mmCIF file with all atom_site columns, C-alpha atoms in Angstrom:
data_model
loop_
_atom_site.group_PDB
_atom_site.id
_atom_site.type_symbol
_atom_site.label_atom_id
_atom_site.label_alt_id
_atom_site.label_comp_id
_atom_site.label_asym_id
_atom_site.label_entity_id
_atom_site.label_seq_id
_atom_site.pdbx_PDB_ins_code
_atom_site.Cartn_x
_atom_site.Cartn_y
_atom_site.Cartn_z
_atom_site.occupancy
_atom_site.B_iso_or_equiv
_atom_site.pdbx_formal_charge
_atom_site.auth_seq_id
_atom_site.auth_comp_id
_atom_site.auth_asym_id
_atom_site.auth_atom_id
_atom_site.pdbx_PDB_model_num
ATOM 1   C CA . ASP X 1 1   ? -11.608 -13.843 -56.423 1.00 73.00 ? 1344 ASP X CA 1
ATOM 2   C CA . ALA X 1 2   ? -11.090 -17.179 -54.866 1.00 86.00 ? 1345 ALA X CA 1
ATOM 3   C CA . THR X 1 3   ? -13.249 -20.830 -55.118 1.00 92.00 ? 1346 THR X CA 1
ATOM 4   C CA . GLY X 1 4   ? -13.448 -23.582 -53.517 1.00 93.00 ? 1347 GLY X CA 1
ATOM 5   C CA . CYS X 1 5   ? -14.603 -27.398 -53.919 1.00 92.00 ? 1348 CYS X CA 1
ATOM 6   C CA . PHE X 1 6   ? -15.849 -29.442 -50.959 1.00 92.00 ? 1349 PHE X CA 1
ATOM 7   C CA . SER X 1 7   ? -16.976 -33.123 -51.311 1.00 92.00 ? 1350 SER X CA 1
ATOM 8   C CA . PHE X 1 8   ? -19.647 -34.655 -49.152 1.00 92.00 ? 1351 PHE X CA 1
ATOM 9   C CA . GLN X 1 9   ? -18.955 -37.898 -49.948 1.00 88.00 ? 1352 GLN X CA 1
ATOM 10  C CA . THR X 1 10  ? -18.897 -40.652 -47.526 1.00 82.00 ? 1353 THR X CA 1
ATOM 11  C CA . ASN X 1 11  ? -15.895 -40.763 -45.154 1.00 81.00 ? 1354 ASN X CA 1
ATOM 12  C CA . LYS X 1 12  ? -15.557 -36.929 -45.734 1.00 88.00 ? 1355 LYS X CA 1
ATOM 13  C CA . ALA X 1 13  ? -15.414 -34.166 -42.918 1.00 89.00 ? 1356 ALA X CA 1
ATOM 14  C CA . ILE X 1 14  ? -19.414 -33.567 -44.053 1.00 92.00 ? 1357 ILE X CA 1
ATOM 15  C CA . ASN X 1 15  ? -21.151 -36.926 -45.541 1.00 91.00 ? 1358 ASN X CA 1
ATOM 16  C CA . ALA X 1 16  ? -24.267 -36.999 -47.447 1.00 91.00 ? 1359 ALA X CA 1
ATOM 17  C CA . GLY X 1 17  ? -23.539 -40.234 -49.100 1.00 87.00 ? 1360 GLY X CA 1
ATOM 18  C CA . GLU X 1 18  ? -22.712 -38.004 -52.505 1.00 85.00 ? 1361 GLU X CA 1
ATOM 19  C CA . GLY X 1 19  ? -22.572 -34.612 -53.684 1.00 87.00 ? 1362 GLY X CA 1
ATOM 20  C CA . GLY X 1 20  ? -20.409 -31.577 -53.044 1.00 91.00 ? 1363 GLY X CA 1
ATOM 21  C CA . ALA X 1 21  ? -20.428 -27.828 -53.069 1.00 90.00 ? 1364 ALA X CA 1
ATOM 22  C CA . ILE X 1 22  ? -18.706 -25.367 -54.554 1.00 91.00 ? 1365 ILE X CA 1
ATOM 23  C CA . VAL X 1 23  ? -18.265 -21.824 -53.251 1.00 91.00 ? 1366 VAL X CA 1
ATOM 24  C CA . THR X 1 24  ? -17.025 -18.733 -54.788 1.00 91.00 ? 1367 THR X CA 1
ATOM 25  C CA . ASP X 1 25  ? -16.892 -14.809 -54.849 1.00 90.00 ? 1368 ASP X CA 1
ATOM 26  C CA . ASP X 1 26  ? -16.554 -14.832 -58.943 1.00 90.00 ? 1369 ASP X CA 1
ATOM 27  C CA . PRO X 1 27  ? -19.642 -14.258 -60.202 1.00 87.00 ? 1370 PRO X CA 1
ATOM 28  C CA . GLU X 1 28  ? -18.869 -15.472 -63.534 1.00 88.00 ? 1371 GLU X CA 1
ATOM 29  C CA . ILE X 1 29  ? -17.833 -18.967 -61.967 1.00 90.00 ? 1372 ILE X CA 1
ATOM 30  C CA . ALA X 1 30  ? -20.972 -19.095 -59.624 1.00 89.00 ? 1373 ALA X CA 1
ATOM 31  C CA . GLY X 1 31  ? -23.359 -18.355 -62.739 1.00 89.00 ? 1374 GLY X CA 1
ATOM 32  C CA . ARG X 1 32  ? -21.592 -20.921 -64.745 1.00 90.00 ? 1375 ARG X CA 1
ATOM 33  C CA . THR X 1 33  ? -21.700 -23.832 -62.094 1.00 90.00 ? 1376 THR X CA 1
ATOM 34  C CA . VAL X 1 34  ? -25.482 -22.945 -61.533 1.00 90.00 ? 1377 VAL X CA 1
ATOM 35  C CA . LEU X 1 35  ? -25.988 -23.882 -65.004 1.00 91.00 ? 1378 LEU X CA 1
ATOM 36  C CA . LEU X 1 36  ? -23.954 -26.887 -65.439 1.00 91.00 ? 1379 LEU X CA 1
ATOM 37  C CA . SER X 1 37  ? -25.562 -28.251 -62.349 1.00 88.00 ? 1380 SER X CA 1
ATOM 38  C CA . GLY X 1 38  ? -28.955 -28.075 -63.939 1.00 86.00 ? 1381 GLY X CA 1
ATOM 39  C CA . SER X 1 39  ? -31.103 -25.338 -63.337 1.00 83.00 ? 1382 SER X CA 1
ATOM 40  C CA . TYR X 1 40  ? -32.255 -24.949 -67.076 1.00 84.00 ? 1383 TYR X CA 1
ATOM 41  C CA . GLY X 1 41  ? -33.711 -21.573 -67.716 1.00 83.00 ? 1384 GLY X CA 1
ATOM 42  C CA . TYR X 1 42  ? -35.139 -21.333 -64.262 1.00 85.00 ? 1385 TYR X CA 1
ATOM 43  C CA . PHE X 1 43  ? -31.190 -20.213 -62.878 1.00 84.00 ? 1386 PHE X CA 1
ATOM 44  C CA . SER X 1 44  ? -32.899 -16.940 -61.370 1.00 84.00 ? 1387 SER X CA 1
ATOM 45  C CA . ARG X 1 45  ? -34.920 -18.954 -59.074 1.00 82.00 ? 1388 ARG X CA 1
ATOM 46  C CA . ASN X 1 46  ? -31.581 -20.793 -57.552 1.00 77.00 ? 1389 ASN X CA 1
ATOM 47  C CA . GLY X 1 47  ? -31.635 -18.554 -54.608 1.00 77.00 ? 1390 GLY X CA 1
ATOM 48  C CA . THR X 1 48  ? -27.945 -17.646 -55.414 1.00 76.00 ? 1391 THR X CA 1
ATOM 49  C CA . LYS X 1 49  ? -27.350 -14.151 -56.042 1.00 76.00 ? 1392 LYS X CA 1
ATOM 50  C CA . LEU X 1 50  ? -26.176 -14.225 -59.483 1.00 80.00 ? 1393 LEU X CA 1
ATOM 51  C CA . PRO X 1 51  ? -25.892 -11.499 -62.048 1.00 82.00 ? 1394 PRO X CA 1
ATOM 52  C CA . VAL X 1 52  ? -28.964 -12.675 -64.040 1.00 86.00 ? 1395 VAL X CA 1
ATOM 53  C CA . GLU X 1 53  ? -28.267 -10.697 -67.190 1.00 87.00 ? 1396 GLU X CA 1
ATOM 54  C CA . GLN X 1 54  ? -24.677 -12.409 -67.522 1.00 87.00 ? 1397 GLN X CA 1
ATOM 55  C CA . VAL X 1 55  ? -25.673 -15.706 -66.756 1.00 88.00 ? 1398 VAL X CA 1
ATOM 56  C CA . ALA X 1 56  ? -28.766 -15.580 -69.322 1.00 90.00 ? 1399 ALA X CA 1
ATOM 57  C CA . LYS X 1 57  ? -25.844 -14.783 -71.840 1.00 90.00 ? 1400 LYS X CA 1
ATOM 58  C CA . MET X 1 58  ? -23.553 -17.733 -70.815 1.00 89.00 ? 1401 MET X CA 1
ATOM 59  C CA . TYR X 1 59  ? -26.763 -20.100 -70.831 1.00 90.00 ? 1402 TYR X CA 1
ATOM 60  C CA . PRO X 1 60  ? -26.862 -21.017 -74.902 1.00 91.00 ? 1403 PRO X CA 1
ATOM 61  C CA . SER X 1 61  ? -23.208 -22.228 -74.580 1.00 90.00 ? 1404 SER X CA 1
ATOM 62  C CA . THR X 1 62  ? -23.088 -23.953 -71.257 1.00 91.00 ? 1405 THR X CA 1
ATOM 63  C CA . PRO X 1 63  ? -24.487 -27.721 -70.967 1.00 91.00 ? 1406 PRO X CA 1
ATOM 64  C CA . ASN X 1 64  ? -26.510 -28.688 -68.653 1.00 90.00 ? 1407 ASN X CA 1
ATOM 65  C CA . PHE X 1 65  ? -25.109 -31.837 -66.812 1.00 90.00 ? 1408 PHE X CA 1
ATOM 66  C CA . SER X 1 66  ? -28.224 -32.420 -64.333 1.00 87.00 ? 1409 SER X CA 1
ATOM 67  C CA . SER X 1 67  ? -25.989 -32.667 -61.337 1.00 84.00 ? 1410 SER X CA 1
ATOM 68  C CA . ARG X 1 68  ? -27.750 -30.902 -58.571 1.00 83.00 ? 1411 ARG X CA 1
ATOM 69  C CA . MET X 1 69  ? -27.923 -31.938 -55.179 1.00 85.00 ? 1412 MET X CA 1
ATOM 70  C CA . THR X 1 70  ? -30.857 -33.522 -54.050 1.00 86.00 ? 1413 THR X CA 1
ATOM 71  C CA . ASN X 1 71  ? -32.970 -31.840 -51.020 1.00 87.00 ? 1414 ASN X CA 1
ATOM 72  C CA . LEU X 1 72  ? -32.590 -35.111 -49.024 1.00 90.00 ? 1415 LEU X CA 1
ATOM 73  C CA . ALA X 1 73  ? -28.799 -34.615 -49.353 1.00 90.00 ? 1416 ALA X CA 1
ATOM 74  C CA . ALA X 1 74  ? -28.965 -31.417 -48.336 1.00 90.00 ? 1417 ALA X CA 1
ATOM 75  C CA . ALA X 1 75  ? -31.024 -31.763 -45.549 1.00 93.00 ? 1418 ALA X CA 1
ATOM 76  C CA . LEU X 1 76  ? -28.113 -34.215 -44.204 1.00 93.00 ? 1419 LEU X CA 1
ATOM 77  C CA . VAL X 1 77  ? -25.384 -31.620 -44.489 1.00 94.00 ? 1420 VAL X CA 1
ATOM 78  C CA . ARG X 1 78  ? -27.035 -28.652 -42.707 1.00 93.00 ? 1421 ARG X CA 1
ATOM 79  C CA . PRO X 1 79  ? -27.170 -29.842 -39.366 1.00 95.00 ? 1422 PRO X CA 1
ATOM 80  C CA . GLN X 1 80  ? -23.554 -31.689 -39.623 1.00 94.00 ? 1423 GLN X CA 1
ATOM 81  C CA . LEU X 1 81  ? -22.158 -27.896 -40.290 1.00 94.00 ? 1424 LEU X CA 1
ATOM 82  C CA . LEU X 1 82  ? -22.700 -27.265 -36.551 1.00 95.00 ? 1425 LEU X CA 1
ATOM 83  C CA . GLY X 1 83  ? -20.452 -29.764 -35.357 1.00 93.00 ? 1426 GLY X CA 1
ATOM 84  C CA . LEU X 1 84  ? -17.766 -29.431 -37.930 1.00 93.00 ? 1427 LEU X CA 1
ATOM 85  C CA . ASP X 1 85  ? -15.252 -27.656 -36.057 1.00 93.00 ? 1428 ASP X CA 1
ATOM 86  C CA . GLU X 1 86  ? -15.313 -29.902 -33.075 1.00 91.00 ? 1429 GLU X CA 1
ATOM 87  C CA . LYS X 1 87  ? -15.058 -33.045 -35.727 1.00 90.00 ? 1430 LYS X CA 1
ATOM 88  C CA . VAL X 1 88  ? -11.943 -31.551 -36.997 1.00 91.00 ? 1431 VAL X CA 1
ATOM 89  C CA . ARG X 1 89  ? -10.421 -30.544 -33.845 1.00 91.00 ? 1432 ARG X CA 1
ATOM 90  C CA . SER X 1 90  ? -10.504 -34.283 -32.715 1.00 90.00 ? 1433 SER X CA 1
ATOM 91  C CA . TRP X 1 91  ? -9.170  -35.307 -36.057 1.00 91.00 ? 1434 TRP X CA 1
ATOM 92  C CA . ASN X 1 92  ? -6.077  -33.091 -35.765 1.00 91.00 ? 1435 ASN X CA 1
ATOM 93  C CA . GLN X 1 93  ? -5.750  -34.377 -31.600 1.00 91.00 ? 1436 GLN X CA 1
ATOM 94  C CA . HIS X 1 94  ? -5.856  -38.070 -32.609 1.00 91.00 ? 1437 HIS X CA 1
ATOM 95  C CA . TYR X 1 95  ? -3.352  -37.252 -35.835 1.00 92.00 ? 1438 TYR X CA 1
ATOM 96  C CA . ALA X 1 96  ? -0.908  -35.441 -33.425 1.00 92.00 ? 1439 ALA X CA 1
ATOM 97  C CA . VAL X 1 97  ? -0.605  -38.310 -31.327 1.00 91.00 ? 1440 VAL X CA 1
ATOM 98  C CA . LEU X 1 98  ? -0.067  -40.837 -33.962 1.00 91.00 ? 1441 LEU X CA 1
ATOM 99  C CA . ALA X 1 99  ? 2.404   -38.399 -35.851 1.00 92.00 ? 1442 ALA X CA 1
ATOM 100 C CA . SER X 1 100 ? 4.096   -37.818 -32.592 1.00 92.00 ? 1443 SER X CA 1
ATOM 101 C CA . GLY X 1 101 ? 4.405   -41.301 -31.953 1.00 92.00 ? 1444 GLY X CA 1
ATOM 102 C CA . LEU X 1 102 ? 5.727   -42.394 -35.587 1.00 91.00 ? 1445 LEU X CA 1
ATOM 103 C CA . ARG X 1 103 ? 8.225   -39.688 -35.365 1.00 90.00 ? 1446 ARG X CA 1
ATOM 104 C CA . GLN X 1 104 ? 9.761   -40.744 -31.929 1.00 92.00 ? 1447 GLN X CA 1
ATOM 105 C CA . HIS X 1 105 ? 9.616   -44.498 -32.748 1.00 94.00 ? 1448 HIS X CA 1
ATOM 106 C CA . CYS X 1 106 ? 10.079  -45.029 -36.243 1.00 92.00 ? 1449 CYS X CA 1
ATOM 107 C CA . PRO X 1 107 ? 12.639  -42.414 -37.420 1.00 91.00 ? 1450 PRO X CA 1
ATOM 108 C CA . GLU X 1 108 ? 12.835  -43.573 -41.053 1.00 93.00 ? 1451 GLU X CA 1
ATOM 109 C CA . ILE X 1 109 ? 9.149   -42.856 -41.765 1.00 94.00 ? 1452 ILE X CA 1
ATOM 110 C CA . PHE X 1 110 ? 8.211   -39.187 -43.027 1.00 94.00 ? 1453 PHE X CA 1
ATOM 111 C CA . ILE X 1 111 ? 5.646   -37.463 -42.408 1.00 93.00 ? 1454 ILE X CA 1
ATOM 112 C CA . PRO X 1 112 ? 5.436   -33.902 -44.179 1.00 87.00 ? 1455 PRO X CA 1
ATOM 113 C CA . VAL X 1 113 ? 5.003   -30.891 -42.204 1.00 84.00 ? 1456 VAL X CA 1
ATOM 114 C CA . GLU X 1 114 ? 1.929   -28.900 -42.914 1.00 80.00 ? 1457 GLU X CA 1
ATOM 115 C CA . GLN X 1 115 ? 2.293   -24.822 -43.383 1.00 82.00 ? 1458 GLN X CA 1
ATOM 116 C CA . ALA X 1 116 ? 1.995   -22.688 -40.610 1.00 83.00 ? 1459 ALA X CA 1
ATOM 117 C CA . ASP X 1 117 ? -0.997  -20.602 -41.799 1.00 86.00 ? 1460 ASP X CA 1
ATOM 118 C CA . VAL X 1 118 ? -3.156  -23.753 -43.200 1.00 85.00 ? 1461 VAL X CA 1
ATOM 119 C CA . VAL X 1 119 ? -5.573  -25.065 -40.356 1.00 85.00 ? 1462 VAL X CA 1
ATOM 120 C CA . PRO X 1 120 ? -5.890  -28.770 -41.452 1.00 89.00 ? 1463 PRO X CA 1
ATOM 121 C CA . ALA X 1 121 ? -8.444  -31.366 -41.230 1.00 90.00 ? 1464 ALA X CA 1
ATOM 122 C CA . ARG X 1 122 ? -6.767  -34.455 -40.870 1.00 91.00 ? 1465 ARG X CA 1
ATOM 123 C CA . SER X 1 123 ? -9.080  -37.171 -42.153 1.00 90.00 ? 1466 SER X CA 1
ATOM 124 C CA . SER X 1 124 ? -6.368  -39.082 -42.308 1.00 91.00 ? 1467 SER X CA 1
ATOM 125 C CA . ALA X 1 125 ? -2.597  -39.350 -42.248 1.00 93.00 ? 1468 ALA X CA 1
ATOM 126 C CA . GLN X 1 126 ? -0.184  -39.298 -44.702 1.00 93.00 ? 1469 GLN X CA 1
ATOM 127 C CA . PHE X 1 127 ? 3.107   -40.324 -44.599 1.00 94.00 ? 1470 PHE X CA 1
ATOM 128 C CA . SER X 1 128 ? 5.986   -42.221 -46.797 1.00 95.00 ? 1471 SER X CA 1
ATOM 129 C CA . ILE X 1 129 ? 8.830   -44.412 -46.169 1.00 94.00 ? 1472 ILE X CA 1
ATOM 130 C CA . PRO X 1 130 ? 11.746  -43.134 -48.586 1.00 93.00 ? 1473 PRO X CA 1
ATOM 131 C CA . SER X 1 131 ? 13.913  -46.573 -47.560 1.00 93.00 ? 1474 SER X CA 1
ATOM 132 C CA . MET X 1 132 ? 11.278  -48.687 -49.210 1.00 93.00 ? 1475 MET X CA 1
ATOM 133 C CA . ASP X 1 133 ? 11.043  -49.506 -53.075 1.00 93.00 ? 1476 ASP X CA 1
ATOM 134 C CA . ALA X 1 134 ? 7.831   -50.476 -54.543 1.00 92.00 ? 1477 ALA X CA 1
ATOM 135 C CA . ARG X 1 135 ? 8.288   -54.239 -53.742 1.00 93.00 ? 1478 ARG X CA 1
ATOM 136 C CA . ALA X 1 136 ? 8.707   -53.751 -49.759 1.00 95.00 ? 1479 ALA X CA 1
ATOM 137 C CA . THR X 1 137 ? 5.970   -50.966 -50.108 1.00 94.00 ? 1480 THR X CA 1
ATOM 138 C CA . GLU X 1 138 ? 3.562   -53.713 -51.734 1.00 94.00 ? 1481 GLU X CA 1
ATOM 139 C CA . ALA X 1 139 ? 4.592   -56.063 -48.986 1.00 95.00 ? 1482 ALA X CA 1
ATOM 140 C CA . LEU X 1 140 ? 3.868   -53.374 -46.073 1.00 94.00 ? 1483 LEU X CA 1
ATOM 141 C CA . THR X 1 141 ? 0.472   -52.707 -47.249 1.00 94.00 ? 1484 THR X CA 1
ATOM 142 C CA . ARG X 1 142 ? -0.495  -56.470 -47.773 1.00 94.00 ? 1485 ARG X CA 1
ATOM 143 C CA . GLU X 1 143 ? 0.851   -57.012 -44.112 1.00 96.00 ? 1486 GLU X CA 1
ATOM 144 C CA . LEU X 1 144 ? -1.010  -53.894 -42.724 1.00 94.00 ? 1487 LEU X CA 1
ATOM 145 C CA . GLY X 1 145 ? -4.513  -54.771 -44.041 1.00 92.00 ? 1488 GLY X CA 1
ATOM 146 C CA . ALA X 1 146 ? -4.206  -58.654 -42.841 1.00 95.00 ? 1489 ALA X CA 1
ATOM 147 C CA . ARG X 1 147 ? -3.614  -57.114 -39.594 1.00 94.00 ? 1490 ARG X CA 1
ATOM 148 C CA . GLY X 1 148 ? -6.792  -55.037 -39.955 1.00 91.00 ? 1491 GLY X CA 1
ATOM 149 C CA . VAL X 1 149 ? -5.019  -51.813 -40.570 1.00 91.00 ? 1492 VAL X CA 1
ATOM 150 C CA . LYS X 1 150 ? -5.823  -50.659 -44.167 1.00 90.00 ? 1493 LYS X CA 1
ATOM 151 C CA . VAL X 1 151 ? -3.505  -48.427 -45.768 1.00 93.00 ? 1494 VAL X CA 1
ATOM 152 C CA . ALA X 1 152 ? -3.747  -46.770 -49.429 1.00 93.00 ? 1495 ALA X CA 1
ATOM 153 C CA . TRP X 1 153 ? -0.615  -46.809 -51.446 1.00 94.00 ? 1496 TRP X CA 1
ATOM 154 C CA . PHE X 1 154 ? -0.909  -43.890 -54.100 1.00 93.00 ? 1497 PHE X CA 1
ATOM 155 C CA . GLY X 1 155 ? 2.207   -45.498 -56.194 1.00 91.00 ? 1498 GLY X CA 1
ATOM 156 C CA . ARG X 1 156 ? 1.117   -48.831 -57.240 1.00 88.00 ? 1499 ARG X CA 1
ATOM 157 C CA . PRO X 1 157 ? 1.223   -49.551 -60.737 1.00 84.00 ? 1500 PRO X CA 1
ATOM 158 C CA . GLU X 1 158 ? -2.571  -50.298 -61.347 1.00 87.00 ? 1501 GLU X CA 1
ATOM 159 C CA . TRP X 1 159 ? -5.530  -48.003 -59.230 1.00 87.00 ? 1502 TRP X CA 1
ATOM 160 C CA . LEU X 1 160 ? -7.315  -49.597 -56.306 1.00 86.00 ? 1503 LEU X CA 1
ATOM 161 C CA . GLY X 1 161 ? -10.165 -48.315 -54.746 1.00 85.00 ? 1504 GLY X CA 1
ATOM 162 C CA . PHE X 1 162 ? -9.384  -44.539 -54.249 1.00 82.00 ? 1505 PHE X CA 1
ATOM 163 C CA . THR X 1 163 ? -5.684  -44.733 -55.143 1.00 85.00 ? 1506 THR X CA 1
ATOM 164 C CA . SER X 1 164 ? -6.201  -43.417 -58.973 1.00 84.00 ? 1507 SER X CA 1
ATOM 165 C CA . THR X 1 165 ? -3.760  -40.938 -59.642 1.00 86.00 ? 1508 THR X CA 1
ATOM 166 C CA . VAL X 1 166 ? -2.605  -38.714 -62.906 1.00 84.00 ? 1509 VAL X CA 1
ATOM 167 C CA . ARG X 1 167 ? -0.660  -41.500 -64.362 1.00 83.00 ? 1510 ARG X CA 1
ATOM 168 C CA . HIS X 1 168 ? -4.355  -43.454 -64.407 1.00 84.00 ? 1511 HIS X CA 1
ATOM 169 C CA . TRP X 1 169 ? -6.307  -41.151 -65.967 1.00 84.00 ? 1512 TRP X CA 1
ATOM 170 C CA . GLU X 1 170 ? -6.567  -42.047 -69.544 1.00 82.00 ? 1513 GLU X CA 1
ATOM 171 C CA . TYR X 1 171 ? -9.365  -39.503 -69.990 1.00 81.00 ? 1514 TYR X CA 1
ATOM 172 C CA . ALA X 1 172 ? -7.198  -36.930 -69.119 1.00 77.00 ? 1515 ALA X CA 1
ATOM 173 C CA . GLY X 1 173 ? -4.286  -37.873 -71.369 1.00 75.00 ? 1516 GLY X CA 1
ATOM 174 C CA . LYS X 1 174 ? -2.145  -39.527 -68.413 1.00 68.00 ? 1517 LYS X CA 1
ATOM 175 C CA . GLN X 1 175 ? -0.517  -36.314 -67.288 1.00 70.00 ? 1518 GLN X CA 1
ATOM 176 C CA . ASP X 1 176 ? 2.439   -37.932 -65.816 1.00 70.00 ? 1519 ASP X CA 1
ATOM 177 C CA . ALA X 1 177 ? 4.885   -36.824 -68.155 1.00 75.00 ? 1520 ALA X CA 1
ATOM 178 C CA . ALA X 1 178 ? 3.806   -33.450 -67.951 1.00 78.00 ? 1521 ALA X CA 1
ATOM 179 C CA . LEU X 1 179 ? 3.834   -34.024 -64.043 1.00 84.00 ? 1522 LEU X CA 1
ATOM 180 C CA . PRO X 1 180 ? 6.949   -35.335 -63.089 1.00 86.00 ? 1523 PRO X CA 1
ATOM 181 C CA . GLU X 1 181 ? 7.228   -33.859 -59.333 1.00 88.00 ? 1524 GLU X CA 1
ATOM 182 C CA . THR X 1 182 ? 3.591   -34.999 -58.990 1.00 86.00 ? 1525 THR X CA 1
ATOM 183 C CA . VAL X 1 183 ? 4.284   -38.667 -60.203 1.00 87.00 ? 1526 VAL X CA 1
ATOM 184 C CA . SER X 1 184 ? 7.616   -38.810 -57.948 1.00 88.00 ? 1527 SER X CA 1
ATOM 185 C CA . ARG X 1 185 ? 5.341   -37.371 -54.575 1.00 87.00 ? 1528 ARG X CA 1
ATOM 186 C CA . GLN X 1 186 ? 2.799   -40.051 -55.082 1.00 89.00 ? 1529 GLN X CA 1
ATOM 187 C CA . ALA X 1 187 ? 5.162   -42.940 -55.883 1.00 90.00 ? 1530 ALA X CA 1
ATOM 188 C CA . GLY X 1 188 ? 5.960   -43.553 -51.918 1.00 92.00 ? 1531 GLY X CA 1
ATOM 189 C CA . LEU X 1 189 ? 2.737   -41.738 -50.733 1.00 94.00 ? 1532 LEU X CA 1
ATOM 190 C CA . LEU X 1 190 ? 0.660   -43.787 -48.177 1.00 95.00 ? 1533 LEU X CA 1
ATOM 191 C CA . ASP X 1 191 ? -2.387  -42.914 -46.337 1.00 94.00 ? 1534 ASP X CA 1
ATOM 192 C CA . LEU X 1 192 ? -3.716  -44.324 -42.831 1.00 93.00 ? 1535 LEU X CA 1
ATOM 193 C CA . PRO X 1 193 ? -7.605  -43.401 -42.907 1.00 91.00 ? 1536 PRO X CA 1
ATOM 194 C CA . LEU X 1 194 ? -8.693  -41.647 -39.596 1.00 89.00 ? 1537 LEU X CA 1
ATOM 195 C CA . TYR X 1 195 ? -11.937 -40.397 -40.010 1.00 81.00 ? 1538 TYR X CA 1
ATOM 196 C CA . HIS X 1 196 ? -13.382 -42.709 -38.010 1.00 79.00 ? 1539 HIS X CA 1
ATOM 197 C CA . THR X 1 197 ? -11.608 -41.658 -34.811 1.00 76.00 ? 1540 THR X CA 1
ATOM 198 C CA . ASN X 1 198 ? -13.917 -38.652 -34.417 1.00 69.00 ? 1541 ASN X CA 1
ATOM 199 C CA . LEU X 1 199 ? -16.050 -41.388 -32.679 1.00 68.00 ? 1542 LEU X CA 1
ATOM 200 C CA . TRP X 1 200 ? -12.847 -41.921 -30.142 1.00 71.00 ? 1543 TRP X CA 1
ATOM 201 C CA . SER X 1 201 ? -12.259 -39.953 -26.816 1.00 70.00 ? 1544 SER X CA 1
ATOM 202 C CA . ASP X 1 202 ? -9.570  -37.921 -26.320 1.00 63.00 ? 1545 ASP X CA 1
ATOM 203 C CA . ASP X 1 203 ? -8.210  -40.469 -23.619 1.00 65.00 ? 1546 ASP X CA 1
ATOM 204 C CA . ASP X 1 204 ? -8.173  -43.212 -26.088 1.00 57.00 ? 1547 ASP X CA 1
#
């Protein structure tokens, strides 16, 4: 059984402003997701192939969060699926040019190497500079921002924008002590958005 989660928030590969999708071949996860999203007692009309009797047994113990995607958001998503492969190809091409240049001219920058069996969607370039401490990294991101290059830093003491991490999640009990390797990797992690580059030509 497998399950995947996809965000349709602004700047994602598919953009509906908000919302997302869960895909799974696990009937129990599918049924519980439909109930959580807010189908009330009409889950059999959802349009998803569900084991209705099994879902009915889950119904009394599953809360309704009324988090259904609107028809308008879904209408924005569907035509974008047709162009997804080309958008990913474009992102990956631009990322390859950027990564190659950084590796050639900035050897102090560490760029992770992806797994051979994974096809990435490079909507951003993630990297770190191991020789830099926190003060230097903060100064670098500030200088880049002043030059119009917004780079997110996930190791900053306080969250900023999209950079909240396990160290900031008080609602989850701040999992930094339980996830030391994750915290260590995020300490120097920098993220350069590339989602706007799908508007560039490959010649750019």
